mmCIF file of C-alpha atoms in Angstrom:
data_model
loop_
_atom_site.group_PDB
_atom_site.id
_atom_site.type_symbol
_atom_site.label_atom_id
_atom_site.label_comp_id
_atom_site.label_asym_id
_atom_site.label_seq_id
_atom_site.Cartn_x
_atom_site.Cartn_y
_atom_site.Cartn_z
ATOM 1 C CA UNK A 974 -103.562 -10.916 155.410
ATOM 2 C CA UNK A 975 -103.057 -11.272 159.139
ATOM 3 C CA UNK A 976 -101.087 -14.057 160.800
ATOM 4 C CA UNK A 977 -102.831 -17.279 161.821
ATOM 5 C CA UNK A 978 -101.986 -20.563 163.527
ATOM 6 C CA UNK A 979 -101.833 -23.920 161.745
ATOM 7 C CA UNK A 980 -103.188 -27.239 162.999
ATOM 8 C CA UNK A 981 -103.574 -30.632 161.330
ATOM 9 C CA UNK A 982 -106.612 -32.817 162.009
ATOM 10 C CA UNK A 983 -105.961 -36.568 162.220
ATOM 11 C CA UNK A 984 -109.614 -37.677 162.220
ATOM 12 C CA UNK A 985 -113.015 -36.412 161.148
ATOM 13 C CA UNK A 986 -114.066 -36.073 164.784
ATOM 14 C CA UNK A 987 -111.009 -33.951 165.519
ATOM 15 C CA UNK A 988 -111.742 -31.806 162.473
ATOM 16 C CA UNK A 989 -115.333 -31.348 163.646
ATOM 17 C CA UNK A 990 -114.220 -30.203 167.100
ATOM 18 C CA UNK A 991 -111.665 -27.807 165.661
ATOM 19 C CA UNK A 992 -114.082 -26.419 163.053
ATOM 20 C CA UNK A 993 -116.657 -25.626 165.725
ATOM 21 C CA UNK A 994 -114.244 -23.350 167.596
ATOM 22 C CA UNK A 995 -114.503 -19.574 167.016
ATOM 23 C CA UNK A 996 -112.287 -18.164 164.226
ATOM 24 C CA UNK A 997 -111.193 -21.642 163.089
ATOM 25 C CA UNK A 998 -111.368 -22.511 159.389
ATOM 26 C CA UNK A 999 -110.881 -25.804 157.550
ATOM 27 C CA UNK A 1000 -108.164 -26.018 154.917
ATOM 28 C CA UNK A 1001 -108.306 -28.508 152.030
ATOM 29 C CA UNK A 1002 -107.006 -27.326 148.634
ATOM 30 C CA UNK A 1003 -106.739 -23.780 149.974
ATOM 31 C CA UNK A 1004 -107.646 -22.101 146.704
ATOM 32 C CA UNK A 1005 -110.659 -20.305 148.200
ATOM 33 C CA UNK A 1006 -109.701 -19.823 151.849
ATOM 34 C CA UNK A 1007 -106.294 -18.266 151.242
ATOM 35 C CA UNK A 1008 -107.722 -16.096 148.477
ATOM 36 C CA UNK A 1009 -110.335 -14.742 150.882
ATOM 37 C CA UNK A 1010 -107.718 -14.261 153.603
ATOM 38 C CA UNK A 1011 -105.569 -12.186 151.274
ATOM 39 C CA UNK A 1012 -108.418 -9.809 150.453
ATOM 40 C CA UNK A 1013 -109.401 -9.465 154.104
ATOM 41 C CA UNK A 1014 -112.735 -11.278 153.937
ATOM 42 C CA UNK A 1015 -111.616 -14.394 155.837
ATOM 43 C CA UNK A 1016 -109.678 -13.695 159.035
ATOM 44 C CA UNK A 1017 -109.152 -17.039 160.789
ATOM 45 C CA UNK A 1018 -107.098 -17.307 163.969
ATOM 46 C CA UNK A 1019 -106.396 -20.967 163.196
ATOM 47 C CA UNK A 1020 -106.400 -22.914 159.944
ATOM 48 C CA UNK A 1021 -107.163 -26.628 160.380
ATOM 49 C CA UNK A 1022 -105.566 -28.798 157.686
ATOM 50 C CA UNK A 1023 -107.834 -31.742 156.758
ATOM 51 C CA UNK A 1024 -105.863 -32.966 153.744
ATOM 52 C CA UNK A 1025 -104.502 -36.029 155.595
ATOM 53 C CA UNK A 1026 -107.921 -37.443 156.542
ATOM 54 C CA UNK A 1027 -107.997 -40.941 155.078
ATOM 55 C CA UNK A 1028 -110.656 -42.224 152.690
ATOM 56 C CA UNK A 1029 -112.072 -38.849 151.676
ATOM 57 C CA UNK A 1030 -110.393 -38.691 148.275
ATOM 58 C CA UNK A 1031 -111.874 -41.821 146.711
ATOM 59 C CA UNK A 1032 -114.130 -41.927 143.642
ATOM 60 C CA UNK A 1033 -116.484 -44.886 143.232
ATOM 61 C CA UNK A 1034 -118.878 -45.463 140.328
ATOM 62 C CA UNK A 1035 -121.080 -48.557 139.906
ATOM 63 C CA UNK A 1036 -124.573 -49.531 138.735
ATOM 64 C CA UNK A 1037 -126.178 -47.789 141.720
ATOM 65 C CA UNK A 1038 -124.507 -44.425 141.214
ATOM 66 C CA UNK A 1039 -121.390 -42.490 142.099
ATOM 67 C CA UNK A 1040 -119.834 -41.459 145.372
ATOM 68 C CA UNK A 1041 -117.098 -38.834 145.262
ATOM 69 C CA UNK A 1042 -115.008 -38.092 148.338
ATOM 70 C CA UNK A 1043 -114.865 -34.487 149.508
ATOM 71 C CA UNK A 1044 -111.071 -34.400 149.198
ATOM 72 C CA UNK A 1045 -110.989 -35.699 145.616
ATOM 73 C CA UNK A 1046 -109.297 -33.128 143.393
ATOM 74 C CA UNK A 1047 -111.408 -31.410 140.774
ATOM 75 C CA UNK A 1048 -109.030 -32.495 138.013
ATOM 76 C CA UNK A 1049 -109.111 -36.138 139.123
ATOM 77 C CA UNK A 1050 -112.916 -36.219 139.028
ATOM 78 C CA UNK A 1051 -113.046 -34.435 135.674
ATOM 79 C CA UNK A 1052 -110.639 -36.993 134.185
ATOM 80 C CA UNK A 1053 -112.204 -40.081 135.796
ATOM 81 C CA UNK A 1054 -113.275 -42.417 132.988
ATOM 82 C CA UNK A 1055 -116.462 -43.652 134.666
ATOM 83 C CA UNK A 1056 -117.534 -40.131 135.656
ATOM 84 C CA UNK A 1057 -117.001 -38.968 132.083
ATOM 85 C CA UNK A 1058 -119.075 -41.901 130.772
ATOM 86 C CA UNK A 1059 -121.896 -41.957 133.337
ATOM 87 C CA UNK A 1060 -122.042 -38.265 134.343
ATOM 88 C CA UNK A 1061 -120.662 -36.169 131.472
ATOM 89 C CA UNK A 1062 -122.247 -32.975 132.845
ATOM 90 C CA UNK A 1063 -120.159 -33.347 136.022
ATOM 91 C CA UNK A 1064 -116.914 -33.892 134.115
ATOM 92 C CA UNK A 1065 -117.659 -31.003 131.739
ATOM 93 C CA UNK A 1066 -118.584 -28.595 134.545
ATOM 94 C CA UNK A 1067 -115.334 -29.350 136.370
ATOM 95 C CA UNK A 1068 -113.241 -29.093 133.211
ATOM 96 C CA UNK A 1069 -114.699 -25.642 132.502
ATOM 97 C CA UNK A 1070 -114.145 -24.372 136.053
ATOM 98 C CA UNK A 1071 -111.120 -22.296 137.052
ATOM 99 C CA UNK A 1072 -107.624 -22.882 135.625
ATOM 100 C CA UNK A 1073 -105.751 -26.222 135.330
ATOM 101 C CA UNK A 1074 -103.522 -25.158 138.225
ATOM 102 C CA UNK A 1075 -106.505 -24.465 140.472
ATOM 103 C CA UNK A 1076 -108.260 -27.687 139.432
ATOM 104 C CA UNK A 1077 -105.158 -29.667 140.403
ATOM 105 C CA UNK A 1078 -105.293 -28.229 143.930
ATOM 106 C CA UNK A 1079 -108.975 -27.588 144.647
ATOM 107 C CA UNK A 1080 -111.161 -30.293 146.166
ATOM 108 C CA UNK A 1081 -114.793 -31.205 145.548
ATOM 109 C CA UNK A 1082 -115.805 -30.213 149.079
ATOM 110 C CA UNK A 1083 -113.922 -26.941 148.859
ATOM 111 C CA UNK A 1084 -115.495 -26.172 145.508
ATOM 112 C CA UNK A 1085 -118.945 -26.468 147.058
ATOM 113 C CA UNK A 1086 -117.881 -24.100 149.839
ATOM 114 C CA UNK A 1087 -116.538 -21.367 147.537
ATOM 115 C CA UNK A 1088 -117.960 -17.929 148.093
ATOM 116 C CA UNK A 1089 -119.325 -15.340 145.693
ATOM 117 C CA UNK A 1090 -117.113 -13.329 143.344
ATOM 118 C CA UNK A 1091 -119.171 -10.179 144.012
ATOM 119 C CA UNK A 1092 -116.597 -7.369 143.807
ATOM 120 C CA UNK A 1093 -118.266 -5.494 146.654
ATOM 121 C CA UNK A 1094 -118.091 -8.571 148.905
ATOM 122 C CA UNK A 1095 -114.381 -9.100 148.150
ATOM 123 C CA UNK A 1096 -113.278 -5.533 148.809
ATOM 124 C CA UNK A 1097 -114.111 -4.769 152.443
ATOM 125 C CA UNK A 1098 -111.713 -1.803 152.555
ATOM 126 C CA UNK A 1099 -113.540 0.084 149.787
ATOM 127 C CA UNK A 1100 -117.050 -1.261 150.445
ATOM 128 C CA UNK A 1101 -117.693 -1.848 154.158
ATOM 129 C CA UNK A 1102 -121.437 -2.340 153.577
ATOM 130 C CA UNK A 1103 -122.135 -5.992 152.757
ATOM 131 C CA UNK A 1104 -124.873 -8.041 154.372
ATOM 132 C CA UNK A 1105 -123.046 -11.225 153.442
ATOM 133 C CA UNK A 1106 -119.908 -10.155 155.372
ATOM 134 C CA UNK A 1107 -121.529 -8.014 158.076
ATOM 135 C CA UNK A 1108 -125.235 -8.798 158.567
ATOM 136 C CA UNK A 1109 -127.364 -5.665 158.646
ATOM 137 C CA UNK A 1110 -124.688 -3.377 157.180
ATOM 138 C CA UNK A 1111 -126.374 -2.989 153.796
ATOM 139 C CA UNK A 1112 -125.563 -3.960 150.213
ATOM 140 C CA UNK A 1113 -123.082 -1.823 148.268
ATOM 141 C CA UNK A 1114 -123.896 -3.691 145.056
ATOM 142 C CA UNK A 1115 -127.424 -2.275 144.935
ATOM 143 C CA UNK A 1116 -127.113 0.867 142.844
ATOM 144 C CA UNK A 1117 -123.578 -0.089 141.793
ATOM 145 C CA UNK A 1118 -122.158 -1.882 138.771
ATOM 146 C CA UNK A 1119 -124.279 -5.018 138.477
ATOM 147 C CA UNK A 1120 -123.156 -6.694 135.252
ATOM 148 C CA UNK A 1121 -122.126 -9.907 137.042
ATOM 149 C CA UNK A 1122 -124.896 -9.959 139.596
ATOM 150 C CA UNK A 1123 -127.904 -12.234 139.903
ATOM 151 C CA UNK A 1124 -131.342 -11.812 138.340
ATOM 152 C CA UNK A 1125 -132.942 -14.828 140.068
ATOM 153 C CA UNK A 1126 -133.341 -15.536 143.776
ATOM 154 C CA UNK A 1127 -132.286 -12.065 144.849
ATOM 155 C CA UNK A 1128 -133.516 -10.025 147.791
ATOM 156 C CA UNK A 1129 -133.214 -6.445 148.988
ATOM 157 C CA UNK A 1130 -130.354 -7.663 151.194
ATOM 158 C CA UNK A 1131 -128.207 -9.390 148.538
ATOM 159 C CA UNK A 1132 -127.890 -9.804 144.772
ATOM 160 C CA UNK A 1133 -124.569 -11.691 144.718
ATOM 161 C CA UNK A 1134 -124.312 -14.479 142.150
ATOM 162 C CA UNK A 1135 -123.362 -18.022 143.101
ATOM 163 C CA UNK A 1136 -120.091 -18.546 141.172
ATOM 164 C CA UNK A 1137 -119.644 -22.326 140.915
ATOM 165 C CA UNK A 1138 -120.065 -24.730 138.003
ATOM 166 C CA UNK A 1139 -120.009 -28.120 139.723
ATOM 167 C CA UNK A 1140 -122.992 -27.383 141.968
ATOM 168 C CA UNK A 1141 -125.096 -26.478 138.931
ATOM 169 C CA UNK A 1142 -124.504 -29.922 137.420
ATOM 170 C CA UNK A 1143 -125.105 -31.557 140.812
ATOM 171 C CA UNK A 1144 -128.401 -29.654 141.082
ATOM 172 C CA UNK A 1145 -129.598 -30.936 137.699
ATOM 173 C CA UNK A 1146 -128.700 -34.545 138.545
ATOM 174 C CA UNK A 1147 -130.292 -34.629 142.027
ATOM 175 C CA UNK A 1148 -127.052 -35.125 143.941
ATOM 176 C CA UNK A 1149 -126.831 -35.589 147.694
ATOM 177 C CA UNK A 1150 -124.160 -33.947 149.838
ATOM 178 C CA UNK A 1151 -122.971 -36.090 152.746
ATOM 179 C CA UNK A 1152 -121.561 -34.426 155.839
ATOM 180 C CA UNK A 1153 -120.021 -35.670 159.055
ATOM 181 C CA UNK A 1154 -123.525 -36.132 160.465
ATOM 182 C CA UNK A 1155 -126.210 -36.275 157.783
ATOM 183 C CA UNK A 1156 -127.130 -36.289 154.090
ATOM 184 C CA UNK A 1157 -128.556 -33.178 152.388
ATOM 185 C CA UNK A 1158 -130.144 -32.871 148.960
ATOM 186 C CA UNK A 1159 -128.065 -30.389 146.986
ATOM 187 C CA UNK A 1160 -131.263 -28.380 146.435
ATOM 188 C CA UNK A 1161 -131.495 -27.892 150.201
ATOM 189 C CA UNK A 1162 -127.790 -27.195 150.693
ATOM 190 C CA UNK A 1163 -127.756 -23.661 149.244
ATOM 191 C CA UNK A 1164 -130.378 -21.361 150.824
ATOM 192 C CA UNK A 1165 -131.776 -18.263 149.177
ATOM 193 C CA UNK A 1166 -130.264 -15.069 150.652
ATOM 194 C CA UNK A 1167 -133.559 -13.570 151.889
ATOM 195 C CA UNK A 1168 -132.755 -11.426 154.906
ATOM 196 C CA UNK A 1169 -129.851 -13.681 155.983
ATOM 197 C CA UNK A 1170 -127.365 -13.732 153.079
ATOM 198 C CA UNK A 1171 -124.503 -14.482 155.498
ATOM 199 C CA UNK A 1172 -125.893 -18.041 155.764
ATOM 200 C CA UNK A 1173 -124.615 -19.486 152.481
ATOM 201 C CA UNK A 1174 -124.983 -23.228 153.122
ATOM 202 C CA UNK A 1175 -126.950 -25.601 155.314
ATOM 203 C CA UNK A 1176 -123.817 -26.609 157.242
ATOM 204 C CA UNK A 1177 -123.878 -26.112 160.991
ATOM 205 C CA UNK A 1178 -120.773 -25.142 163.013
ATOM 206 C CA UNK A 1179 -118.442 -28.117 163.257
ATOM 207 C CA UNK A 1180 -120.031 -29.934 160.314
ATOM 208 C CA UNK A 1181 -117.889 -30.797 157.291
ATOM 209 C CA UNK A 1182 -118.604 -32.262 153.885
ATOM 210 C CA UNK A 1183 -117.356 -35.851 153.496
ATOM 211 C CA UNK A 1184 -118.707 -36.904 150.082
ATOM 212 C CA UNK A 1185 -121.139 -36.252 147.241
ATOM 213 C CA UNK A 1186 -123.303 -38.989 145.751
ATOM 214 C CA UNK A 1187 -125.214 -39.140 142.483
ATOM 215 C CA UNK A 1188 -127.945 -41.571 141.443
ATOM 216 C CA UNK A 1189 -127.432 -43.602 138.267
ATOM 217 C CA UNK A 1190 -130.088 -42.503 135.749
ATOM 218 C CA UNK A 1191 -130.472 -42.418 131.965
ATOM 219 C CA UNK A 1192 -130.696 -38.603 132.196
ATOM 220 C CA UNK A 1193 -127.342 -38.478 133.977
ATOM 221 C CA UNK A 1194 -125.715 -40.615 131.291
ATOM 222 C CA UNK A 1195 -127.084 -38.262 128.619
ATOM 223 C CA UNK A 1196 -126.147 -34.946 130.157
ATOM 224 C CA UNK A 1197 -124.066 -31.904 129.354
ATOM 225 C CA UNK A 1198 -122.883 -28.598 130.797
ATOM 226 C CA UNK A 1199 -122.775 -25.471 128.661
ATOM 227 C CA UNK A 1200 -121.005 -22.374 129.977
ATOM 228 C CA UNK A 1201 -121.061 -18.939 128.309
ATOM 229 C CA UNK A 1202 -118.423 -16.478 129.554
ATOM 230 C CA UNK A 1203 -116.551 -13.374 128.467
ATOM 231 C CA UNK A 1204 -113.392 -15.341 127.630
ATOM 232 C CA UNK A 1205 -112.627 -19.012 127.114
ATOM 233 C CA UNK A 1206 -110.173 -19.442 129.956
ATOM 234 C CA UNK A 1207 -110.436 -18.967 133.705
ATOM 235 C CA UNK A 1208 -113.659 -17.003 133.752
ATOM 236 C CA UNK A 1209 -116.888 -17.306 135.678
ATOM 237 C CA UNK A 1210 -120.139 -17.911 133.833
ATOM 238 C CA UNK A 1211 -122.255 -15.098 132.477
ATOM 239 C CA UNK A 1212 -124.820 -17.872 132.178
ATOM 240 C CA UNK A 1213 -124.557 -21.656 132.191
ATOM 241 C CA UNK A 1214 -126.872 -24.637 131.967
ATOM 242 C CA UNK A 1215 -126.605 -28.255 133.078
ATOM 243 C CA UNK A 1216 -129.038 -30.528 131.258
ATOM 244 C CA UNK A 1217 -129.870 -34.228 131.578
ATOM 245 C CA UNK A 1218 -132.149 -35.839 129.005
ATOM 246 C CA UNK A 1219 -133.890 -39.179 128.547
ATOM 247 C CA UNK A 1220 -135.899 -39.911 125.393
ATOM 248 C CA UNK A 1221 -138.672 -42.426 124.817
ATOM 249 C CA UNK A 1222 -138.045 -45.469 122.630
ATOM 250 C CA UNK A 1223 -139.152 -43.466 119.571
ATOM 251 C CA UNK A 1224 -135.985 -41.372 119.969
ATOM 252 C CA UNK A 1225 -137.782 -38.007 119.792
ATOM 253 C CA UNK A 1226 -140.220 -37.729 122.716
ATOM 254 C CA UNK A 1227 -138.813 -36.375 125.970
ATOM 255 C CA UNK A 1228 -139.350 -38.833 128.840
ATOM 256 C CA UNK A 1229 -137.211 -37.054 131.442
ATOM 257 C CA UNK A 1230 -135.499 -33.673 131.491
ATOM 258 C CA UNK A 1231 -133.323 -32.042 134.144
ATOM 259 C CA UNK A 1232 -132.272 -28.397 133.832
ATOM 260 C CA UNK A 1233 -130.250 -26.193 136.186
ATOM 261 C CA UNK A 1234 -128.803 -22.721 135.658
ATOM 262 C CA UNK A 1235 -125.574 -21.087 136.770
ATOM 263 C CA UNK A 1236 -124.216 -17.550 136.619
ATOM 264 C CA UNK A 1237 -127.624 -15.909 136.892
ATOM 265 C CA UNK A 1238 -128.901 -16.662 140.396
ATOM 266 C CA UNK A 1239 -127.901 -16.377 144.032
ATOM 267 C CA UNK A 1240 -127.704 -20.177 144.221
ATOM 268 C CA UNK A 1241 -127.562 -23.039 141.692
ATOM 269 C CA UNK A 1242 -130.988 -22.707 140.089
ATOM 270 C CA UNK A 1243 -133.264 -25.583 139.091
ATOM 271 C CA UNK A 1244 -135.482 -24.664 136.119
ATOM 272 C CA UNK A 1245 -138.421 -26.951 136.861
ATOM 273 C CA UNK A 1246 -140.833 -24.912 134.722
ATOM 274 C CA UNK A 1247 -138.746 -25.760 131.649
ATOM 275 C CA UNK A 1248 -138.658 -29.418 132.629
ATOM 276 C CA UNK A 1249 -142.436 -29.589 133.097
ATOM 277 C CA UNK A 1250 -143.152 -27.773 129.819
ATOM 278 C CA UNK A 1251 -141.070 -30.198 127.766
ATOM 279 C CA UNK A 1252 -141.599 -33.529 129.516
ATOM 280 C CA UNK A 1253 -143.699 -35.739 127.205
ATOM 281 C CA UNK A 1254 -143.221 -33.373 124.264
ATOM 282 C CA UNK A 1255 -141.336 -33.953 120.984
ATOM 283 C CA UNK A 1256 -137.769 -32.710 120.976
ATOM 284 C CA UNK A 1257 -138.188 -29.908 118.429
ATOM 285 C CA UNK A 1258 -136.125 -26.746 118.139
ATOM 286 C CA UNK A 1259 -138.994 -24.255 118.174
ATOM 287 C CA UNK A 1260 -140.695 -25.991 121.109
ATOM 288 C CA UNK A 1261 -137.460 -26.112 123.097
ATOM 289 C CA UNK A 1262 -136.683 -22.444 122.494
ATOM 290 C CA UNK A 1263 -140.181 -21.411 123.551
ATOM 291 C CA UNK A 1264 -140.099 -23.503 126.740
ATOM 292 C CA UNK A 1265 -136.593 -22.320 127.619
ATOM 293 C CA UNK A 1266 -137.944 -18.809 128.174
ATOM 294 C CA UNK A 1267 -139.473 -20.172 131.374
ATOM 295 C CA UNK A 1268 -135.962 -20.560 132.789
ATOM 296 C CA UNK A 1269 -135.950 -16.912 133.851
ATOM 297 C CA UNK A 1270 -139.504 -16.804 135.151
ATOM 298 C CA UNK A 1271 -139.573 -14.231 137.973
ATOM 299 C CA UNK A 1272 -136.205 -12.719 137.092
ATOM 300 C CA UNK A 1273 -135.495 -9.145 138.200
ATOM 301 C CA UNK A 1274 -132.953 -7.036 136.309
ATOM 302 C CA UNK A 1275 -130.949 -4.364 138.071
ATOM 303 C CA UNK A 1276 -129.347 -2.194 135.411
ATOM 304 C CA UNK A 1277 -126.230 -3.751 133.909
ATOM 305 C CA UNK A 1278 -127.300 -7.372 134.370
ATOM 306 C CA UNK A 1279 -130.487 -7.159 132.237
ATOM 307 C CA UNK A 1280 -128.713 -9.024 129.419
ATOM 308 C CA UNK A 1281 -128.770 -12.210 131.497
ATOM 309 C CA UNK A 1282 -132.548 -12.453 131.141
ATOM 310 C CA UNK A 1283 -132.123 -12.750 127.374
ATOM 311 C CA UNK A 1284 -128.970 -14.845 127.531
ATOM 312 C CA UNK A 1285 -129.963 -17.583 129.984
ATOM 313 C CA UNK A 1286 -132.887 -19.047 127.950
ATOM 314 C CA UNK A 1287 -130.652 -19.200 124.881
ATOM 315 C CA UNK A 1288 -128.028 -21.133 126.826
ATOM 316 C CA UNK A 1289 -130.677 -23.539 128.147
ATOM 317 C CA UNK A 1290 -132.104 -24.141 124.668
ATOM 318 C CA UNK A 1291 -128.653 -24.709 123.178
ATOM 319 C CA UNK A 1292 -127.794 -27.222 125.880
ATOM 320 C CA UNK A 1293 -131.051 -29.176 125.476
ATOM 321 C CA UNK A 1294 -130.768 -29.284 121.702
ATOM 322 C CA UNK A 1295 -127.104 -30.260 121.839
ATOM 323 C CA UNK A 1296 -127.597 -33.129 124.280
ATOM 324 C CA UNK A 1297 -130.608 -34.241 122.227
ATOM 325 C CA UNK A 1298 -128.563 -34.301 119.042
ATOM 326 C CA UNK A 1299 -130.709 -31.638 117.360
ATOM 327 C CA UNK A 1300 -127.968 -29.008 117.188
#
């Protein structure tokens, strides 16, 4: 890790100006930035501390929805009583992410800005070819060990998996990300890699996340997050699913369904085909399992990651049945 300068922003406008400068990086919880600096992926000249910006760590929940400040700690949001009651998928996704130590430091905004865990991306000394680090240099993962790589949303330029849990739950619940200048639907915040995998978010230079908001809906109140991983502590998802469900008055017909996938795609992945297939249908195990196969529609396996195409629909079905009280 090379040396860098430290600066502290005293206002959002000052942070914006600093962030727009070349080789300047914003510092909140630091759990991602310093990790990337140590492995030689991030090489800032100046780190701009934004942890003292007032008002960005508040959590508000009322009848209209929730608004979570970008500097709120992951652990605080996960433990917030109203979030747990009104948005259980959000609380569960955060509780299953990282370690307790990381959750006590990491912020909501920083979590959304985390970068892929692709081993080829994080080892520039051994693998100089990476279109995400150096556009046009190639992709060392193609033809390599691909067990943790994506099967959905990939391109010939990048197959790196989006690693986060929170954004998957936000995707299912139609969250909006607020920045210093605009509001962006979470579905529009994470672009597909295409031929420009180095562009990982919709943020422009000098733009910073200030808050995340969630609408209040019956599907949000009846939601869950299911994460399948190789071990039960501090591990990224092999496949995960965030599900929100609303039933008709008869208690068995699906009125509204929200499904998003994690661990299998290059971005948080909305499974609208599953939602459409089950909306208006009885909540029955066989029907749910059949429809859940649509979650991996269009998936492309590359060697070691073929298991994800079988695994992801099972995770989706389990999550739907669990939140529906069938399993």
